[in-house]
CSV table of C-alpha atoms in Angstrom, one decimal:
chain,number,residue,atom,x,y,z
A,1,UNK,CA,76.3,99.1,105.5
A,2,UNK,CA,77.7,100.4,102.0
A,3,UNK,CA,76.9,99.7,98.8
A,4,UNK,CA,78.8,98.9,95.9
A,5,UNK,CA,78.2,99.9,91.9
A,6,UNK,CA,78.1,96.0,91.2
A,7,UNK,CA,74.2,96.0,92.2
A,8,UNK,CA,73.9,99.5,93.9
A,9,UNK,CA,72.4,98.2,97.0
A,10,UNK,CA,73.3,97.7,100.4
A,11,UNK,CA,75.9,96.0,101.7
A,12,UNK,CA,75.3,94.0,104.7
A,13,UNK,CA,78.0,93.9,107.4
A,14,UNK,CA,79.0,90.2,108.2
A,15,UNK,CA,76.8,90.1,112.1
A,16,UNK,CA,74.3,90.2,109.2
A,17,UNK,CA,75.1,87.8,107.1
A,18,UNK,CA,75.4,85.4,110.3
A,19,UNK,CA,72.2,86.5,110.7
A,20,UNK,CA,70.0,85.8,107.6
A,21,UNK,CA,67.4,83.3,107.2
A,22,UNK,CA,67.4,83.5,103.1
A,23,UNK,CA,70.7,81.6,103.0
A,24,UNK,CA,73.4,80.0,104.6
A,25,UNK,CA,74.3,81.7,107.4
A,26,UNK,CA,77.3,83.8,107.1
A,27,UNK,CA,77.3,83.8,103.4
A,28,UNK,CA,77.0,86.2,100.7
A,29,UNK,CA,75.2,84.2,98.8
A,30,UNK,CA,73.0,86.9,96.8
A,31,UNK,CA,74.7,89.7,97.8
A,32,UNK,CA,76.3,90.1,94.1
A,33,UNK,CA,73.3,90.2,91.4
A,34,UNK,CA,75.2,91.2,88.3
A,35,UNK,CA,78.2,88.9,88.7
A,36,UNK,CA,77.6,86.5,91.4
A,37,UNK,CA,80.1,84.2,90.4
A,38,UNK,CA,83.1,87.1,90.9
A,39,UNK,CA,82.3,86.4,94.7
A,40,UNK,CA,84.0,89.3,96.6
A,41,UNK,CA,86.2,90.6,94.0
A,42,UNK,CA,83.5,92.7,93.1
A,43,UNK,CA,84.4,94.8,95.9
A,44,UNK,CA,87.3,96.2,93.6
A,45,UNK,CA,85.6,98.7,91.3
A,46,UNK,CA,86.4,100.7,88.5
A,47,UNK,CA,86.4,103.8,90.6
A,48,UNK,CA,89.0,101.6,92.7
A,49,UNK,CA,90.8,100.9,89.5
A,50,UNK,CA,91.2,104.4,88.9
A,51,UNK,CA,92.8,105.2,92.3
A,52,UNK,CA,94.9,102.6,92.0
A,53,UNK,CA,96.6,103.8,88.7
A,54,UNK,CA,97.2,107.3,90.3
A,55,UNK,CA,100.0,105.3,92.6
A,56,UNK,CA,101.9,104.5,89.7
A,57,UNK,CA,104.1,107.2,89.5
A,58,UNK,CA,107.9,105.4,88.6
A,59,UNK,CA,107.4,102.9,86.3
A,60,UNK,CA,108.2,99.7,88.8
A,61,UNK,CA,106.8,96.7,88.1
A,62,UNK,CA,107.2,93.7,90.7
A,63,UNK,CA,106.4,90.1,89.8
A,64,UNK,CA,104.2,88.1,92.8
A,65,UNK,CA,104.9,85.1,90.9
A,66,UNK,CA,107.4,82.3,91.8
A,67,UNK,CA,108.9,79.8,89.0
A,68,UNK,CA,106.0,76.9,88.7
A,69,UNK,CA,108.6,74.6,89.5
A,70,UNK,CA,110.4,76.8,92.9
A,71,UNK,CA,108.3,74.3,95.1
A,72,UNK,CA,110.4,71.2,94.6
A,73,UNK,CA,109.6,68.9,96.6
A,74,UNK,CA,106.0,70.4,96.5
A,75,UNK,CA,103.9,70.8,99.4
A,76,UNK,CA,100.8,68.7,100.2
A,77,UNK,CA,100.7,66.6,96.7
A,78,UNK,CA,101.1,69.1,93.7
A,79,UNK,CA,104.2,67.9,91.6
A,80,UNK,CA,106.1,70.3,89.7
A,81,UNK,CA,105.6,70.4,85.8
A,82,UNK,CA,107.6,68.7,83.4
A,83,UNK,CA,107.8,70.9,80.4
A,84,UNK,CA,108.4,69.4,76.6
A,85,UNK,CA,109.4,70.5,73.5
A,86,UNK,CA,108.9,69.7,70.6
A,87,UNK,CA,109.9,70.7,67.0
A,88,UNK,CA,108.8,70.0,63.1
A,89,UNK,CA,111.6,71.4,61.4
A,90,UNK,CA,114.9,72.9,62.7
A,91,UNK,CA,113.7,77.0,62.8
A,92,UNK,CA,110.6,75.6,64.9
A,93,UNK,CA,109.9,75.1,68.8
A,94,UNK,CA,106.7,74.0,70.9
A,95,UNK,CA,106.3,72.6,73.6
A,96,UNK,CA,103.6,71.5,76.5
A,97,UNK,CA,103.5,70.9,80.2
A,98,UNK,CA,102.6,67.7,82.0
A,99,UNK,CA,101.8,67.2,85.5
A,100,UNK,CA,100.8,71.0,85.6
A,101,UNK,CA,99.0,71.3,88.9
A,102,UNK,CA,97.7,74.8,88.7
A,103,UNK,CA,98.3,75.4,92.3
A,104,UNK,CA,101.4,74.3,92.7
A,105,UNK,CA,103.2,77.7,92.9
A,106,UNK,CA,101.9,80.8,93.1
A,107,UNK,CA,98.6,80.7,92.4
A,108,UNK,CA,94.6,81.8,93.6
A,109,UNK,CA,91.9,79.5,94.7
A,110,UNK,CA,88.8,79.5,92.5
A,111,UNK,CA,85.4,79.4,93.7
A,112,UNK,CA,85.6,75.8,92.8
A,113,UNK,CA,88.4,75.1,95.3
A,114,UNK,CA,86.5,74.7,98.4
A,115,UNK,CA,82.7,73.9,99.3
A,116,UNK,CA,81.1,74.3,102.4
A,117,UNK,CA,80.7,71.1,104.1
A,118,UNK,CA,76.7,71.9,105.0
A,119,UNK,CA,76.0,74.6,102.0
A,120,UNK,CA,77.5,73.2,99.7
A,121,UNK,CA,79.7,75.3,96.9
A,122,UNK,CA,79.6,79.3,96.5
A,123,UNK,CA,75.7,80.6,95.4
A,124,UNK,CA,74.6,77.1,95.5
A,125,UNK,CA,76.4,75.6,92.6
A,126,UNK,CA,75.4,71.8,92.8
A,127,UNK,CA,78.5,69.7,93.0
A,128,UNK,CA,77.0,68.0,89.5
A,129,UNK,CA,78.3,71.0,87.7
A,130,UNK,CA,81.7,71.2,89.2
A,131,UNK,CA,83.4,69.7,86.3
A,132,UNK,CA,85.7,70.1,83.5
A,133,UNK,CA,84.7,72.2,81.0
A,134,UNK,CA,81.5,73.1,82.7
A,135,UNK,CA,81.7,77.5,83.3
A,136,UNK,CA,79.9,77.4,86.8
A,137,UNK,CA,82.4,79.5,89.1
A,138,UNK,CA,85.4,79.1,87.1
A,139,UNK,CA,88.4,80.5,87.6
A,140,UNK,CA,87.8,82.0,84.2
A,141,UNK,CA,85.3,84.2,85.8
A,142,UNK,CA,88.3,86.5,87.2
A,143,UNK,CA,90.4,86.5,84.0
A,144,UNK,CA,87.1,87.5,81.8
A,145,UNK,CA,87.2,90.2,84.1
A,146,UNK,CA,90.5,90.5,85.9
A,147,UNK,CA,91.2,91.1,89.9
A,148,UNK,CA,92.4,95.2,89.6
A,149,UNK,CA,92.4,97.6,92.3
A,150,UNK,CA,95.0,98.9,95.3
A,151,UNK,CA,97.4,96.4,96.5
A,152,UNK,CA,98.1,96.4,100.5
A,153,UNK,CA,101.3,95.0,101.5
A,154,UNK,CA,101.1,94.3,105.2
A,155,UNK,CA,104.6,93.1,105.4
A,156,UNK,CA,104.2,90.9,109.2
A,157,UNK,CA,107.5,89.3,109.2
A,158,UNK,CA,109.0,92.7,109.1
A,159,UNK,CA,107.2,94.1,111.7
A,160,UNK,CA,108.1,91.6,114.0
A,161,UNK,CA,111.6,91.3,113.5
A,162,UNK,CA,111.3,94.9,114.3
A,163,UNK,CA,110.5,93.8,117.9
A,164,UNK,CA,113.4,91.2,118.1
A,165,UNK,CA,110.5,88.4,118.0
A,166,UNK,CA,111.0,87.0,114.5
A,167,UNK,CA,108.1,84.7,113.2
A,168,UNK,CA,108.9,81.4,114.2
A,169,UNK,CA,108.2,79.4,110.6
A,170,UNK,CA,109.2,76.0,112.0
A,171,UNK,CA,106.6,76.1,114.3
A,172,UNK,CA,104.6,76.9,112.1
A,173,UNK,CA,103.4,79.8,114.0
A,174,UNK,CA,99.7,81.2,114.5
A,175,UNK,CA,99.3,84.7,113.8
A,176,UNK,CA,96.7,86.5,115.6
A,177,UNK,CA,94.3,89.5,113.7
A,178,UNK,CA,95.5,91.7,116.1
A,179,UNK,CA,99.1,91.6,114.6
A,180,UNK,CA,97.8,92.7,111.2
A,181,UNK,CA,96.2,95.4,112.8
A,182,UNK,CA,99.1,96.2,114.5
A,183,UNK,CA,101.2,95.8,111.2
A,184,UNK,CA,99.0,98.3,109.1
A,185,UNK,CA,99.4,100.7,112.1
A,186,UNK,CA,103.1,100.6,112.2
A,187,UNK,CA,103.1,101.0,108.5
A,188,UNK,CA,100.8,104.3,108.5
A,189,UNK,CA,98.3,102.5,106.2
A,190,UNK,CA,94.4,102.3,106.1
A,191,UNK,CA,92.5,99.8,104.4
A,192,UNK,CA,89.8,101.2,101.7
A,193,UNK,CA,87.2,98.8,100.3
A,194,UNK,CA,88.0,97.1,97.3
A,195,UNK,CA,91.8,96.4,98.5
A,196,UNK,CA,93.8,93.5,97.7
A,197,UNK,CA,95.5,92.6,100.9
A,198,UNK,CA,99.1,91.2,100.6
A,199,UNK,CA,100.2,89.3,103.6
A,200,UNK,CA,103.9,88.7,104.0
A,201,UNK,CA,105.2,86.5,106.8
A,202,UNK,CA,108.7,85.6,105.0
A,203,UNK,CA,107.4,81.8,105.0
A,204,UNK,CA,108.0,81.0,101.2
A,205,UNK,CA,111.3,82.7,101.6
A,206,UNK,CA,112.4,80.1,104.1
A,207,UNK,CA,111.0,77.3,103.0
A,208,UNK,CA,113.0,77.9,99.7
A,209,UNK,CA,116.2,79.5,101.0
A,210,UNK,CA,117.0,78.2,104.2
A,211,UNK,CA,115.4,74.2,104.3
A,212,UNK,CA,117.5,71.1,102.2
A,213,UNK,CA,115.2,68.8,100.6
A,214,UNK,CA,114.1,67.1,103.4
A,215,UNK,CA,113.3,69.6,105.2
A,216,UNK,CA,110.9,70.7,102.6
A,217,UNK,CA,109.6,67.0,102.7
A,218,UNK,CA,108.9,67.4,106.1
A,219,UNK,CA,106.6,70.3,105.8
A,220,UNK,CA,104.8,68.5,103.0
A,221,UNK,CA,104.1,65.7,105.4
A,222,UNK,CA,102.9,67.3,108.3
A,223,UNK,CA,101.4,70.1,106.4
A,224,UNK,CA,102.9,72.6,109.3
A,225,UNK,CA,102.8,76.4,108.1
A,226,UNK,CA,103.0,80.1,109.3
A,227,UNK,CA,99.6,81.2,108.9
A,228,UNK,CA,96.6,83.4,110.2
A,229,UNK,CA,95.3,82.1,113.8
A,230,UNK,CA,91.9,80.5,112.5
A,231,UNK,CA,89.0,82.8,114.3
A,232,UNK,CA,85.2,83.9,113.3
A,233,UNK,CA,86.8,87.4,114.1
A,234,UNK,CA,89.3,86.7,111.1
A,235,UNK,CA,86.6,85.7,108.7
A,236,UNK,CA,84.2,89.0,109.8
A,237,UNK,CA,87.3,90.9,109.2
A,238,UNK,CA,87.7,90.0,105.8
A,239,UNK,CA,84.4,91.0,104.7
A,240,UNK,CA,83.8,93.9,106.7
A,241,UNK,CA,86.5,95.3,105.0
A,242,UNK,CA,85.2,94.9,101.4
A,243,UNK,CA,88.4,93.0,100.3
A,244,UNK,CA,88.6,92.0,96.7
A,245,UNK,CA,91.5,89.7,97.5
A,246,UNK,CA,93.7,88.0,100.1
A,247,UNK,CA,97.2,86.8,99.5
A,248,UNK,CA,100.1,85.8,101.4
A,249,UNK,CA,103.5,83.9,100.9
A,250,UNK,CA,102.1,81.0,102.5
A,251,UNK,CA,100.6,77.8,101.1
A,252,UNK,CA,97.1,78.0,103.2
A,253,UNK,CA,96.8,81.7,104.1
A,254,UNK,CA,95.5,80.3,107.4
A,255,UNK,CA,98.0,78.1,110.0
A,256,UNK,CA,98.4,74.9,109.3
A,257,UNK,CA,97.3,72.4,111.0
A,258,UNK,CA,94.5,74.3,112.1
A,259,UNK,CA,93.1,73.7,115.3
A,260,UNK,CA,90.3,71.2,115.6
A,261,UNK,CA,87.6,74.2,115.8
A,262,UNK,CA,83.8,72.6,115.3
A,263,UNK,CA,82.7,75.7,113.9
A,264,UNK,CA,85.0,75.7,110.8
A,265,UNK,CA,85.5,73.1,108.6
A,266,UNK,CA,83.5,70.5,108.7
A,267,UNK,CA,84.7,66.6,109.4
A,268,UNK,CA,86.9,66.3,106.3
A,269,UNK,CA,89.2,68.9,107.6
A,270,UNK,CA,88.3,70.8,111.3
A,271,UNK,CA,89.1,74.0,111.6
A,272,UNK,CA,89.7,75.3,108.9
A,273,UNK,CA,88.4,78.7,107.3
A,274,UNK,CA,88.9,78.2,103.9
A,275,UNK,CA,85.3,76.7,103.4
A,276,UNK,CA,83.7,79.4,105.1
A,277,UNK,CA,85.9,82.1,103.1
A,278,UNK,CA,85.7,80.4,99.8
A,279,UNK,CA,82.4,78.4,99.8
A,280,UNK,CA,80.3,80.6,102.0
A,281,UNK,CA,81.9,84.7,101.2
A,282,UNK,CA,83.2,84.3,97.8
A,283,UNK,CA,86.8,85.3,99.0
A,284,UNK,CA,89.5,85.0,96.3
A,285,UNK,CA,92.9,83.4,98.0
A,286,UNK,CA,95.9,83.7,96.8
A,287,UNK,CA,99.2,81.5,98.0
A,288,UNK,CA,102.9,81.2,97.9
A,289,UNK,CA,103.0,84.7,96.5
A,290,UNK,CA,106.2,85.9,95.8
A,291,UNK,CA,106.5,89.7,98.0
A,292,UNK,CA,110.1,89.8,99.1
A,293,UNK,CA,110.7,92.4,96.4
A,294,UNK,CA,108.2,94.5,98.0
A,295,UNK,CA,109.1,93.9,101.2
A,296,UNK,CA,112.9,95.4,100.0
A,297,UNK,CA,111.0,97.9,98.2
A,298,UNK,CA,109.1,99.0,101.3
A,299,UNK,CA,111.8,99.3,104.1
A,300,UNK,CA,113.7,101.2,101.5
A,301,UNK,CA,111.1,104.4,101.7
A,302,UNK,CA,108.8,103.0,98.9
A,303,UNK,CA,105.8,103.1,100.5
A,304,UNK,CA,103.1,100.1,101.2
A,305,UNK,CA,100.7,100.3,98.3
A,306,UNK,CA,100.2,99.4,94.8
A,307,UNK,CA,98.3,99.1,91.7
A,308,UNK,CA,97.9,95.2,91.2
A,309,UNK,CA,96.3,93.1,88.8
A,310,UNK,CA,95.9,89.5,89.1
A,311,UNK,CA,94.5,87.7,85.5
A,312,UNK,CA,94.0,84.0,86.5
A,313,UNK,CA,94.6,81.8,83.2
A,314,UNK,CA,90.8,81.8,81.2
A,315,UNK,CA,90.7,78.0,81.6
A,316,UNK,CA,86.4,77.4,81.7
A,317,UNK,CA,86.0,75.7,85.1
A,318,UNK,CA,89.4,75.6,86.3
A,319,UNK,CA,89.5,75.3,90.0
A,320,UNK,CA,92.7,77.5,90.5
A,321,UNK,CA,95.3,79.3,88.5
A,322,UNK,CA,98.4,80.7,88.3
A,323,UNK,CA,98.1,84.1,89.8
A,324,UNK,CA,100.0,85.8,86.7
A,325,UNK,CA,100.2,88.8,89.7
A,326,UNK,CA,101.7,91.8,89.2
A,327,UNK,CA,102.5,95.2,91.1
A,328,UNK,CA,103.2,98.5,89.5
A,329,UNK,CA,104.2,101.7,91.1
């Protein structure tokens, strides 16, 4: 176990948390007494912070963000905004958004994004206060107090094309914990508690570079992504870590479809992780992040890690945000 300053007590490990009989098994329901709506990104401290800074050293600053609109024809059922403007007099411009689906780019799933399909949402939230305006786990939560801390590029699409085996995106291919394991190795890099891991499989690169329109339709329709293979190893991986955050360049983090698994998911969609990550740990996810610039930056001698900081819009109960992620070294 560890503890962290949040509440300055114990950490359980997840076989733990699988184990408790004060709340839903495998969650960390509790585990957070000052902030228990930050869920896991209260793993990133301000000791963490502090390291964090001392890897800025040349100035660089890397946007994680894509356009809202790259993802044209969207996947799943998020349209691209449709922005207006508007003016009073001729020196004078506003303008507004329509159609603004908040996770239509690259964005991170609040708390309200997922419930489990037995526990119900994060801490116990009932669903009768999951709704507009009301603050209970709000994406607002992590821009009152932003996501700061070391980011961790584990750049998978590189490491395999290292091997002549590059990932195969139409296929939509599962990728096994071991290969991030294997990833970090080849990069030289350890994970510390508090990280902000930043998976890059070369998906959202793909999808926008090398498929025409109906290609991108396609994907939409069978919901078929590169993703993490779907595994109870995966989730206790995550948490025995002491991540603060999880990204990637996909749109699920996880493979898509997922596997018909009983023990994730529950009937709406089988297999899936995200309830248990998001409903049951607290687990901020983000998706479609933009990391080919680190990537670049990387193979070029740059190294693997950075200080990022990730301040979600401060919209009360949003369910998901724009990322608004950066990198700095």
């Amino acid at each position: 176990m560890s503890t962290t300053k949040e509440n300055d007590l114990p950490v359980p490990d997840y076989r733990a948390l699988r184990a408790r009989d004060d709340g839903p098994a495998g969650s960390s329901w509790g585990v957070f007494e000052r902030t228990p709506e930050r869920g896991m990104a209260n793993f990133a401290q301000a000791s963490h912070v502090v390291e964090a800074a001392g890897l800025v050293r040349h100035g660089q600053v890397f946007n994680l963000d894509y356009p809202l609109d790259a993802f044209d024809p969207s996947v799943v059922w998020r349209t691209p905004p449709a922005q207006t403007i508007t003016s009073s007099h001729a020196d004078q411009r506003d303008d507004y958004v329509d159609q603004l689906w908040l996770q239509a780019s690259s964005h991170v799933d609040g708390l309200r994004h997922r419930r489990h399909h037995e526990a119900g949402f994060y801490q116990g939230v009932p669903d009768a206060d999951i709704k507009p305006g009301t603050p209970a786990l709000g994406v607002q939560r992590w821009a009152e107090d932003p996501i700061v801390g070391r980011g961790v590029l584990v750049d998978l699409a590189r490491y395999r094309e290292s091997l002549g085996r590059p990932i195969d995106h139409a296929a939509g291919e599962p990728l096994p914990l071991d290969l991030v394991e294997r990833t970090l190795s080849w990069q030289g890099v350890s994970l510390c508690e508090g990280d902000l891991l930043l998976l890059r499989t070369g998906w959202a690169e793909w999808y926008l570079s090398e498929l025409d329109p109906a290609g991108r339709e396609a994907i939409g329709r069978t919901r078929r992504c590169t993703g993490l293979a779907q595994s109870r190893e995966l989730v206790a991986w995550f948490w025995d870590h002491r991540l603060a955050l999880v990204a990637s360049d996909t749109f699920a983090i996880e493979a898509m479809p997922p596997p018909p698994d009983p023990q994730f998911g529950g009937p709406h969609e089988p297999g899936m992780v995200h309830q248990d990550l998001i409903g049951l740990l607290g687990l901020p996810l983000g998706e479609q992040w933009k990391l080919d610039a680190l990537s670049a930056h990387a193979a070029g001698g740059g190294g693997y890690t950075y200080l990022v900081v990730v301040k979600p819009l401060n919209l009360v109960g949003g369910v998901g945000s724009p990322a608004n992620a950066v990198a700095l070294c």
